[in-house]
PDB file of C-alpha atoms and ligand atoms in Angstrom:
ATOM      1  CA  MET A   1      54.974 -47.563 -46.006  1.00 85.00           C
ATOM      2  CA  THR A   2      53.190 -45.503 -48.630  1.00 84.00           C
ATOM      3  CA  GLN A   3      54.844 -42.518 -50.262  1.00 93.00           C
ATOM      4  CA  CYS A   4      56.045 -39.725 -47.932  1.00 97.00           C
ATOM      5  CA  ILE A   5      57.767 -36.340 -48.209  1.00 98.00           C
ATOM      6  CA  ASP A   6      61.506 -36.749 -47.689  1.00 98.00           C
ATOM      7  CA  ILE A   7      63.117 -33.740 -46.002  1.00 98.00           C
ATOM      8  CA  LYS A   8      66.850 -33.485 -46.616  1.00 98.00           C
ATOM      9  CA  ASP A   9      69.532 -32.501 -44.080  1.00 97.00           C
ATOM     10  CA  ASN A  10      69.825 -28.859 -45.121  1.00 97.00           C
ATOM     11  CA  ASP A  11      66.183 -28.237 -46.034  1.00 98.00           C
ATOM     12  CA  GLY A  12      64.193 -25.605 -44.201  1.00 98.00           C
ATOM     13  CA  TYR A  13      63.355 -21.904 -44.129  1.00 98.00           C
ATOM     14  CA  ASP A  14      64.877 -18.858 -42.445  1.00 98.00           C
ATOM     15  CA  LEU A  15      62.952 -17.774 -39.387  1.00 98.00           C
ATOM     16  CA  GLU A  16      62.525 -14.264 -40.845  1.00 97.00           C
ATOM     17  CA  ASN A  17      60.012 -15.666 -43.354  1.00 98.00           C
ATOM     18  CA  PHE A  18      57.440 -16.469 -40.667  1.00 97.00           C
ATOM     19  CA  VAL A  19      55.495 -14.891 -37.840  1.00 95.00           C
ATOM     20  CA  LEU A  20      56.744 -16.788 -34.802  1.00 97.00           C
ATOM     21  CA  PRO A  21      55.998 -16.514 -31.076  1.00 97.00           C
ATOM     22  CA  THR A  22      58.367 -13.819 -29.768  1.00 96.00           C
ATOM     23  CA  HIS A  23      59.089 -15.920 -26.665  1.00 97.00           C
ATOM     24  CA  TYR A  24      60.942 -18.382 -28.908  1.00 97.00           C
ATOM     25  CA  ALA A  25      62.859 -15.742 -30.905  1.00 92.00           C
ATOM     26  CA  ARG A  26      66.301 -17.097 -29.964  1.00 96.00           C
ATOM     27  CA  ASP A  27      65.345 -20.707 -29.420  1.00 98.00           C
ATOM     28  CA  LEU A  28      64.930 -21.890 -33.003  1.00 98.00           C
ATOM     29  CA  GLU A  29      67.412 -22.452 -35.795  1.00 98.00           C
ATOM     30  CA  ARG A  30      65.069 -22.740 -38.777  1.00 98.00           C
ATOM     31  CA  VAL A  31      61.563 -23.768 -39.748  1.00 98.00           C
ATOM     32  CA  LEU A  32      61.702 -27.318 -41.084  1.00 98.00           C
ATOM     33  CA  ILE A  33      58.037 -27.900 -41.985  1.00 98.00           C
ATOM     34  CA  PRO A  34      55.657 -24.924 -42.205  1.00 98.00           C
ATOM     35  CA  TYR A  35      52.225 -25.368 -40.629  1.00 98.00           C
ATOM     36  CA  GLY A  36      50.407 -25.102 -43.961  1.00 98.00           C
ATOM     37  CA  LEU A  37      52.407 -27.956 -45.425  1.00 98.00           C
ATOM     38  CA  ILE A  38      51.691 -30.089 -42.360  1.00 98.00           C
ATOM     39  CA  ARG A  39      47.950 -29.516 -42.833  1.00 98.00           C
ATOM     40  CA  ASP A  40      48.108 -30.271 -46.564  1.00 98.00           C
ATOM     41  CA  ARG A  41      50.026 -33.474 -45.989  1.00 98.00           C
ATOM     42  CA  ILE A  42      47.526 -34.614 -43.329  1.00 98.00           C
ATOM     43  CA  GLU A  43      44.711 -34.322 -45.912  1.00 98.00           C
ATOM     44  CA  LYS A  44      46.527 -36.860 -48.079  1.00 98.00           C
ATOM     45  CA  LEU A  45      47.340 -39.161 -45.145  1.00 98.00           C
ATOM     46  CA  ALA A  46      43.613 -39.222 -44.330  1.00 97.00           C
ATOM     47  CA  ALA A  47      42.790 -40.082 -47.956  1.00 97.00           C
ATOM     48  CA  ASP A  48      45.388 -42.883 -47.973  1.00 97.00           C
ATOM     49  CA  ILE A  49      44.104 -44.303 -44.681  1.00 97.00           C
ATOM     50  CA  ALA A  50      40.476 -44.123 -45.863  1.00 96.00           C
ATOM     51  CA  ALA A  51      41.321 -45.908 -49.102  1.00 94.00           C
ATOM     52  CA  ASP A  52      42.485 -48.895 -47.039  1.00 94.00           C
ATOM     53  CA  CYS A  53      39.468 -48.941 -44.682  1.00 91.00           C
ATOM     54  CA  THR A  54      36.786 -51.601 -44.699  1.00 89.00           C
ATOM     55  CA  ASN A  55      35.573 -51.436 -41.095  1.00 91.00           C
ATOM     56  CA  PRO A  56      34.970 -48.914 -38.297  1.00 92.00           C
ATOM     57  CA  VAL A  57      38.236 -47.490 -36.949  1.00 95.00           C
ATOM     58  CA  VAL A  58      39.359 -47.126 -33.350  1.00 96.00           C
ATOM     59  CA  ALA A  59      41.816 -44.232 -33.559  1.00 97.00           C
ATOM     60  CA  CYS A  60      44.343 -44.170 -30.688  1.00 96.00           C
ATOM     61  CA  CYS A  61      46.078 -40.858 -30.024  1.00 96.00           C
ATOM     62  CA  VAL A  62      49.458 -41.219 -28.329  1.00 95.00           C
ATOM     63  CA  LEU A  63      49.642 -38.293 -25.889  1.00 93.00           C
ATOM     64  CA  LYS A  64      50.839 -35.655 -25.508  1.00 90.00           C
ATOM     65  CA  GLY A  65      52.822 -35.075 -28.690  1.00 91.00           C
ATOM     66  CA  ALA A  66      50.310 -36.422 -31.196  1.00 94.00           C
ATOM     67  CA  HIS A  67      47.264 -34.507 -30.010  1.00 94.00           C
ATOM     68  CA  GLY A  68      47.452 -31.742 -32.625  1.00 96.00           C
ATOM     69  CA  PHE A  69      48.160 -34.202 -35.414  1.00 98.00           C
ATOM     70  CA  PHE A  70      45.353 -36.438 -34.167  1.00 98.00           C
ATOM     71  CA  ALA A  71      42.789 -33.617 -34.107  1.00 97.00           C
ATOM     72  CA  HIS A  72      43.617 -32.516 -37.646  1.00 98.00           C
ATOM     73  CA  LEU A  73      43.825 -36.086 -38.982  1.00 98.00           C
ATOM     74  CA  MET A  74      40.421 -36.982 -37.518  1.00 98.00           C
ATOM     75  CA  GLU A  75      38.963 -33.768 -38.947  1.00 97.00           C
ATOM     76  CA  SER A  76      40.097 -34.916 -42.387  1.00 97.00           C
ATOM     77  CA  LEU A  77      39.197 -38.580 -41.880  1.00 97.00           C
ATOM     78  CA  LYS A  78      35.601 -37.648 -40.999  1.00 96.00           C
ATOM     79  CA  LYS A  79      35.224 -36.222 -44.501  1.00 96.00           C
ATOM     80  CA  GLN A  80      36.679 -39.280 -46.270  1.00 96.00           C
ATOM     81  CA  LYS A  81      34.951 -42.278 -47.789  1.00 94.00           C
ATOM     82  CA  ASP A  82      36.011 -45.906 -47.441  1.00 91.00           C
ATOM     83  CA  ARG A  83      36.402 -48.465 -50.251  1.00 90.00           C
ATOM     84  CA  LYS A  84      32.635 -48.851 -50.504  1.00 90.00           C
ATOM     85  CA  ALA A  85      32.273 -45.062 -50.822  1.00 93.00           C
ATOM     86  CA  GLU A  86      30.763 -44.900 -47.308  1.00 93.00           C
ATOM     87  CA  SER A  87      31.789 -42.573 -44.483  1.00 95.00           C
ATOM     88  CA  ILE A  88      34.013 -44.225 -41.865  1.00 95.00           C
ATOM     89  CA  PRO A  89      32.706 -44.749 -38.306  1.00 95.00           C
ATOM     90  CA  LEU A  90      35.418 -43.491 -35.928  1.00 96.00           C
ATOM     91  CA  SER A  91      35.879 -43.883 -32.212  1.00 95.00           C
ATOM     92  CA  PHE A  92      38.708 -42.338 -30.215  1.00 95.00           C
ATOM     93  CA  GLU A  93      41.099 -43.512 -27.530  1.00 94.00           C
ATOM     94  CA  PHE A  94      43.797 -41.457 -25.833  1.00 94.00           C
ATOM     95  CA  ILE A  95      46.805 -43.232 -24.471  1.00 93.00           C
ATOM     96  CA  LYS A  96      49.968 -42.219 -22.714  1.00 92.00           C
ATOM     97  CA  VAL A  97      52.878 -44.521 -23.315  1.00 88.00           C
ATOM     98  CA  LYS A  98      55.923 -44.605 -21.091  1.00 77.00           C
ATOM     99  CA  SER A  99      58.869 -46.625 -22.242  1.00 67.00           C
ATOM    100  CA  TYR A 100      61.161 -48.075 -19.654  1.00 62.00           C
ATOM    101  CA  GLU A 101      64.782 -47.383 -20.494  1.00 54.00           C
ATOM    102  CA  ASN A 102      67.528 -49.943 -19.888  1.00 50.00           C
ATOM    103  CA  THR A 103      65.356 -52.904 -20.674  1.00 42.00           C
ATOM    104  CA  GLU A 104      66.104 -55.660 -23.141  1.00 45.00           C
ATOM    105  CA  SER A 105      65.792 -54.906 -26.851  1.00 44.00           C
ATOM    106  CA  THR A 106      62.163 -56.038 -26.986  1.00 52.00           C
ATOM    107  CA  GLY A 107      61.494 -53.012 -24.797  1.00 61.00           C
ATOM    108  CA  ASN A 108      58.747 -52.641 -22.261  1.00 71.00           C
ATOM    109  CA  VAL A 109      56.036 -50.035 -22.165  1.00 79.00           C
ATOM    110  CA  TYR A 110      53.501 -48.858 -19.666  1.00 84.00           C
ATOM    111  CA  ILE A 111      50.184 -47.901 -21.304  1.00 85.00           C
ATOM    112  CA  SER A 112      47.811 -45.649 -19.400  1.00 87.00           C
ATOM    113  CA  LEU A 113      44.651 -47.604 -20.257  1.00 85.00           C
ATOM    114  CA  SER A 114      42.750 -49.964 -17.994  1.00 86.00           C
ATOM    115  CA  GLU A 115      42.656 -53.708 -18.725  1.00 87.00           C
ATOM    116  CA  GLU A 116      38.969 -53.214 -19.481  1.00 89.00           C
ATOM    117  CA  ASP A 117      39.695 -50.520 -22.088  1.00 88.00           C
ATOM    118  CA  MET A 118      42.324 -52.698 -23.737  1.00 89.00           C
ATOM    119  CA  LYS A 119      40.074 -55.781 -23.708  1.00 92.00           C
ATOM    120  CA  SER A 120      37.564 -53.756 -25.752  1.00 92.00           C
ATOM    121  CA  PHE A 121      40.160 -53.702 -28.590  1.00 93.00           C
ATOM    122  CA  LYS A 122      39.386 -57.366 -29.368  1.00 94.00           C
ATOM    123  CA  GLY A 123      38.324 -57.679 -33.009  1.00 93.00           C
ATOM    124  CA  LYS A 124      38.706 -53.938 -33.683  1.00 94.00           C
ATOM    125  CA  ASP A 125      40.751 -52.175 -36.357  1.00 95.00           C
ATOM    126  CA  LEU A 126      43.172 -49.953 -34.459  1.00 97.00           C
ATOM    127  CA  LEU A 127      44.837 -46.908 -35.951  1.00 98.00           C
ATOM    128  CA  ILE A 128      47.657 -45.700 -33.723  1.00 97.00           C
ATOM    129  CA  CYS A 129      48.447 -42.016 -34.278  1.00 98.00           C
ATOM    130  CA  GLU A 130      51.949 -40.910 -33.263  1.00 97.00           C
ATOM    131  CA  ASP A 131      53.809 -37.633 -33.681  1.00 97.00           C
ATOM    132  CA  ILE A 132      57.291 -39.033 -34.297  1.00 96.00           C
ATOM    133  CA  ILE A 133      59.060 -42.364 -34.669  1.00 96.00           C
ATOM    134  CA  ASP A 134      62.684 -41.954 -33.576  1.00 94.00           C
ATOM    135  CA  THR A 135      64.399 -45.200 -32.532  1.00 93.00           C
ATOM    136  CA  GLY A 136      61.165 -47.137 -33.103  1.00 94.00           C
ATOM    137  CA  ARG A 137      61.536 -48.971 -29.819  1.00 90.00           C
ATOM    138  CA  THR A 138      58.508 -47.488 -28.090  1.00 90.00           C
ATOM    139  CA  MET A 139      56.236 -48.212 -31.047  1.00 94.00           C
ATOM    140  CA  VAL A 140      57.418 -51.799 -31.439  1.00 93.00           C
ATOM    141  CA  ALA A 141      56.838 -52.426 -27.737  1.00 90.00           C
ATOM    142  CA  LEU A 142      53.418 -50.753 -27.883  1.00 92.00           C
ATOM    143  CA  ILE A 143      52.323 -52.873 -30.848  1.00 95.00           C
ATOM    144  CA  GLU A 144      53.498 -56.070 -29.137  1.00 92.00           C
ATOM    145  CA  LYS A 145      51.506 -55.180 -26.048  1.00 90.00           C
ATOM    146  CA  LEU A 146      48.349 -54.273 -27.968  1.00 93.00           C
ATOM    147  CA  LYS A 147      48.489 -57.522 -29.977  1.00 95.00           C
ATOM    148  CA  LYS A 148      47.833 -59.432 -26.751  1.00 93.00           C
ATOM    149  CA  TYR A 149      44.315 -57.986 -26.753  1.00 95.00           C
ATOM    150  CA  GLU A 150      43.640 -59.518 -30.194  1.00 96.00           C
ATOM    151  CA  PRO A 151      42.579 -56.543 -32.323  1.00 96.00           C
ATOM    152  CA  ALA A 152      41.561 -57.475 -35.912  1.00 95.00           C
ATOM    153  CA  SER A 153      44.324 -55.190 -37.189  1.00 96.00           C
ATOM    154  CA  ILE A 154      46.815 -52.579 -36.054  1.00 97.00           C
ATOM    155  CA  ARG A 155      47.960 -49.804 -38.369  1.00 97.00           C
ATOM    156  CA  VAL A 156      50.253 -46.953 -37.401  1.00 98.00           C
ATOM    157  CA  VAL A 157      50.318 -43.443 -38.788  1.00 98.00           C
ATOM    158  CA  SER A 158      53.185 -41.178 -37.728  1.00 98.00           C
ATOM    159  CA  LEU A 159      53.485 -37.572 -38.805  1.00 98.00           C
ATOM    160  CA  LEU A 160      57.284 -37.808 -38.696  1.00 98.00           C
ATOM    161  CA  LEU A 161      59.845 -40.578 -39.146  1.00 98.00           C
ATOM    162  CA  LYS A 162      63.378 -39.648 -38.101  1.00 97.00           C
ATOM    163  CA  LYS A 163      66.177 -40.908 -40.348  1.00 98.00           C
ATOM    164  CA  THR A 164      68.554 -41.948 -37.607  1.00 97.00           C
ATOM    165  CA  PRO A 165      71.198 -44.676 -37.282  1.00 97.00           C
ATOM    166  CA  ARG A 166      69.630 -45.410 -33.870  1.00 95.00           C
ATOM    167  CA  SER A 167      66.510 -46.725 -35.648  1.00 95.00           C
ATOM    168  CA  ASN A 168      65.458 -50.331 -35.137  1.00 95.00           C
ATOM    169  CA  GLN A 169      64.220 -50.210 -38.760  1.00 96.00           C
ATOM    170  CA  TYR A 170      60.571 -50.122 -37.730  1.00 97.00           C
ATOM    171  CA  VAL A 171      58.542 -48.265 -40.376  1.00 97.00           C
ATOM    172  CA  PRO A 172      54.847 -47.384 -39.900  1.00 98.00           C
ATOM    173  CA  GLU A 173      52.164 -47.977 -42.545  1.00 98.00           C
ATOM    174  CA  TYR A 174      51.680 -44.220 -43.082  1.00 98.00           C
ATOM    175  CA  VAL A 175      54.253 -41.439 -42.651  1.00 98.00           C
ATOM    176  CA  GLY A 176      53.828 -37.720 -43.242  1.00 98.00           C
ATOM    177  CA  PHE A 177      57.471 -36.675 -43.497  1.00 98.00           C
ATOM    178  CA  ALA A 178      60.834 -38.414 -43.216  1.00 98.00           C
ATOM    179  CA  ILE A 179      63.097 -35.938 -41.393  1.00 98.00           C
ATOM    180  CA  PRO A 180      66.847 -35.582 -40.773  1.00 98.00           C
ATOM    181  CA  ASP A 181      68.404 -36.738 -37.501  1.00 97.00           C
ATOM    182  CA  LEU A 182      67.785 -33.423 -35.723  1.00 96.00           C
ATOM    183  CA  PHE A 183      65.791 -32.484 -32.634  1.00 96.00           C
ATOM    184  CA  VAL A 184      62.558 -30.878 -33.812  1.00 97.00           C
ATOM    185  CA  VAL A 185      59.891 -29.010 -31.902  1.00 97.00           C
ATOM    186  CA  GLY A 186      56.513 -27.437 -32.541  1.00 97.00           C
ATOM    187  CA  TYR A 187      53.105 -28.627 -33.716  1.00 97.00           C
ATOM    188  CA  CYS A 188      52.747 -30.205 -30.247  1.00 94.00           C
ATOM    189  CA  LEU A 189      56.216 -31.775 -30.260  1.00 94.00           C
ATOM    190  CA  ASP A 190      58.074 -30.603 -27.180  1.00 93.00           C
ATOM    191  CA  TYR A 191      61.468 -30.137 -25.632  1.00 94.00           C
ATOM    192  CA  ASN A 192      60.927 -30.555 -21.883  1.00 94.00           C
ATOM    193  CA  GLU A 193      57.282 -29.487 -22.316  1.00 93.00           C
ATOM    194  CA  HIS A 194      58.140 -26.291 -24.218  1.00 95.00           C
ATOM    195  CA  PHE A 195      57.397 -25.452 -27.875  1.00 96.00           C
ATOM    196  CA  ARG A 196      54.055 -27.290 -28.088  1.00 94.00           C
ATOM    197  CA  ASP A 197      52.540 -23.835 -28.677  1.00 95.00           C
ATOM    198  CA  LEU A 198      54.492 -23.298 -31.906  1.00 97.00           C
ATOM    199  CA  ASP A 199      52.497 -24.007 -35.107  1.00 97.00           C
ATOM    200  CA  HIS A 200      55.387 -24.919 -37.406  1.00 98.00           C
ATOM    201  CA  ILE A 201      57.801 -27.795 -36.960  1.00 98.00           C
ATOM    202  CA  ALA A 202      61.232 -26.239 -36.379  1.00 98.00           C
ATOM    203  CA  VAL A 203      64.780 -27.209 -35.477  1.00 98.00           C
ATOM    204  CA  ILE A 204      65.675 -26.147 -31.943  1.00 97.00           C
ATOM    205  CA  SER A 205      68.759 -23.891 -31.544  1.00 97.00           C
ATOM    206  CA  GLU A 206      71.625 -24.374 -29.101  1.00 97.00           C
ATOM    207  CA  HIS A 207      70.236 -21.404 -27.188  1.00 97.00           C
ATOM    208  CA  GLY A 208      66.846 -23.115 -27.000  1.00 97.00           C
ATOM    209  CA  LYS A 209      68.347 -26.372 -25.766  1.00 96.00           C
ATOM    210  CA  GLN A 210      70.133 -24.536 -22.989  1.00 96.00           C
ATOM    211  CA  ALA A 211      67.275 -22.221 -22.103  1.00 96.00           C
ATOM    212  CA  TYR A 212      64.855 -25.102 -21.577  1.00 96.00           C
ATOM    213  CA  ALA A 213      67.226 -27.764 -20.256  1.00 94.00           C
ATOM    214  CA  VAL A 214      66.097 -29.457 -17.059  1.00 89.00           C
TER     215      VAL A 214
HETATM  216  N1  HPA B   1      61.425 -33.864 -30.998  1.00 69.64           N
HETATM  217  C1  HPA B   1      60.508 -34.054 -30.019  1.00 69.64           C
HETATM  218  N2  HPA B   1      60.286 -35.224 -29.432  1.00 69.64           N
HETATM  219  C2  HPA B   1      61.007 -36.277 -29.859  1.00 69.64           C
HETATM  220  C3  HPA B   1      61.972 -36.155 -30.881  1.00 69.64           C
HETATM  221  C4  HPA B   1      62.186 -34.879 -31.480  1.00 69.64           C
HETATM  222  O1  HPA B   1      63.030 -34.676 -32.397  1.00 69.64           O
HETATM  223  N3  HPA B   1      62.502 -37.392 -31.066  1.00 69.64           N
HETATM  224  C5  HPA B   1      61.873 -38.213 -30.177  1.00 69.64           C
HETATM  225  N4  HPA B   1      60.991 -37.561 -29.448  1.00 69.64           N
HETATM  226 MG1   MG B   2      55.114 -39.335 -29.445  1.00 69.64          MG
END
């Protein structure tokens, strides 16, 4: 993993410092990563990724959580130059990954792409774009599955990496922020489909957990 911003357990900002959606007034504890900082960090992730590029990139967005990150990362990547100082040809894929719980440690994932789509990965340089790596199990299983289609390379960029004892120690090539072992929402990360419409990444409050429990 290249350098990333390490957010400590008690880091963050009081809610009063930001304009937040009023419908979440009681549902957040603090802002952990302000939207502006997310955007600034993505610019650097794009530069780091571009510096390692030699070939066209097939960028795979892991839905739904990564879609905001993906859009902003691609926006930045389009403006970057590769090692030969050329612009980088990009194509996009959108995948939904479902992990099956209660399986063996290798994990098992269902990927919402046809066999035909996945066969087209042969010989390509894949860049998997994820919102958050928590235990790492889903990503490890996804990579194992994609390898069967013989891409030339697989790199993973995750906006967030959770520092949790539940981690399987998987670490992606590029990480935006290492975060404490807390449940975070916003910037398209959800809690039961809520909070995707919040710009900042924030820590959910007890009230929020209860209000949106299923
Ligand atoms: N927030 C949202 N989705 C998640 C998280 C989180 O903290 N961890 C794993 N999926
Ligand atoms: Mg995700």
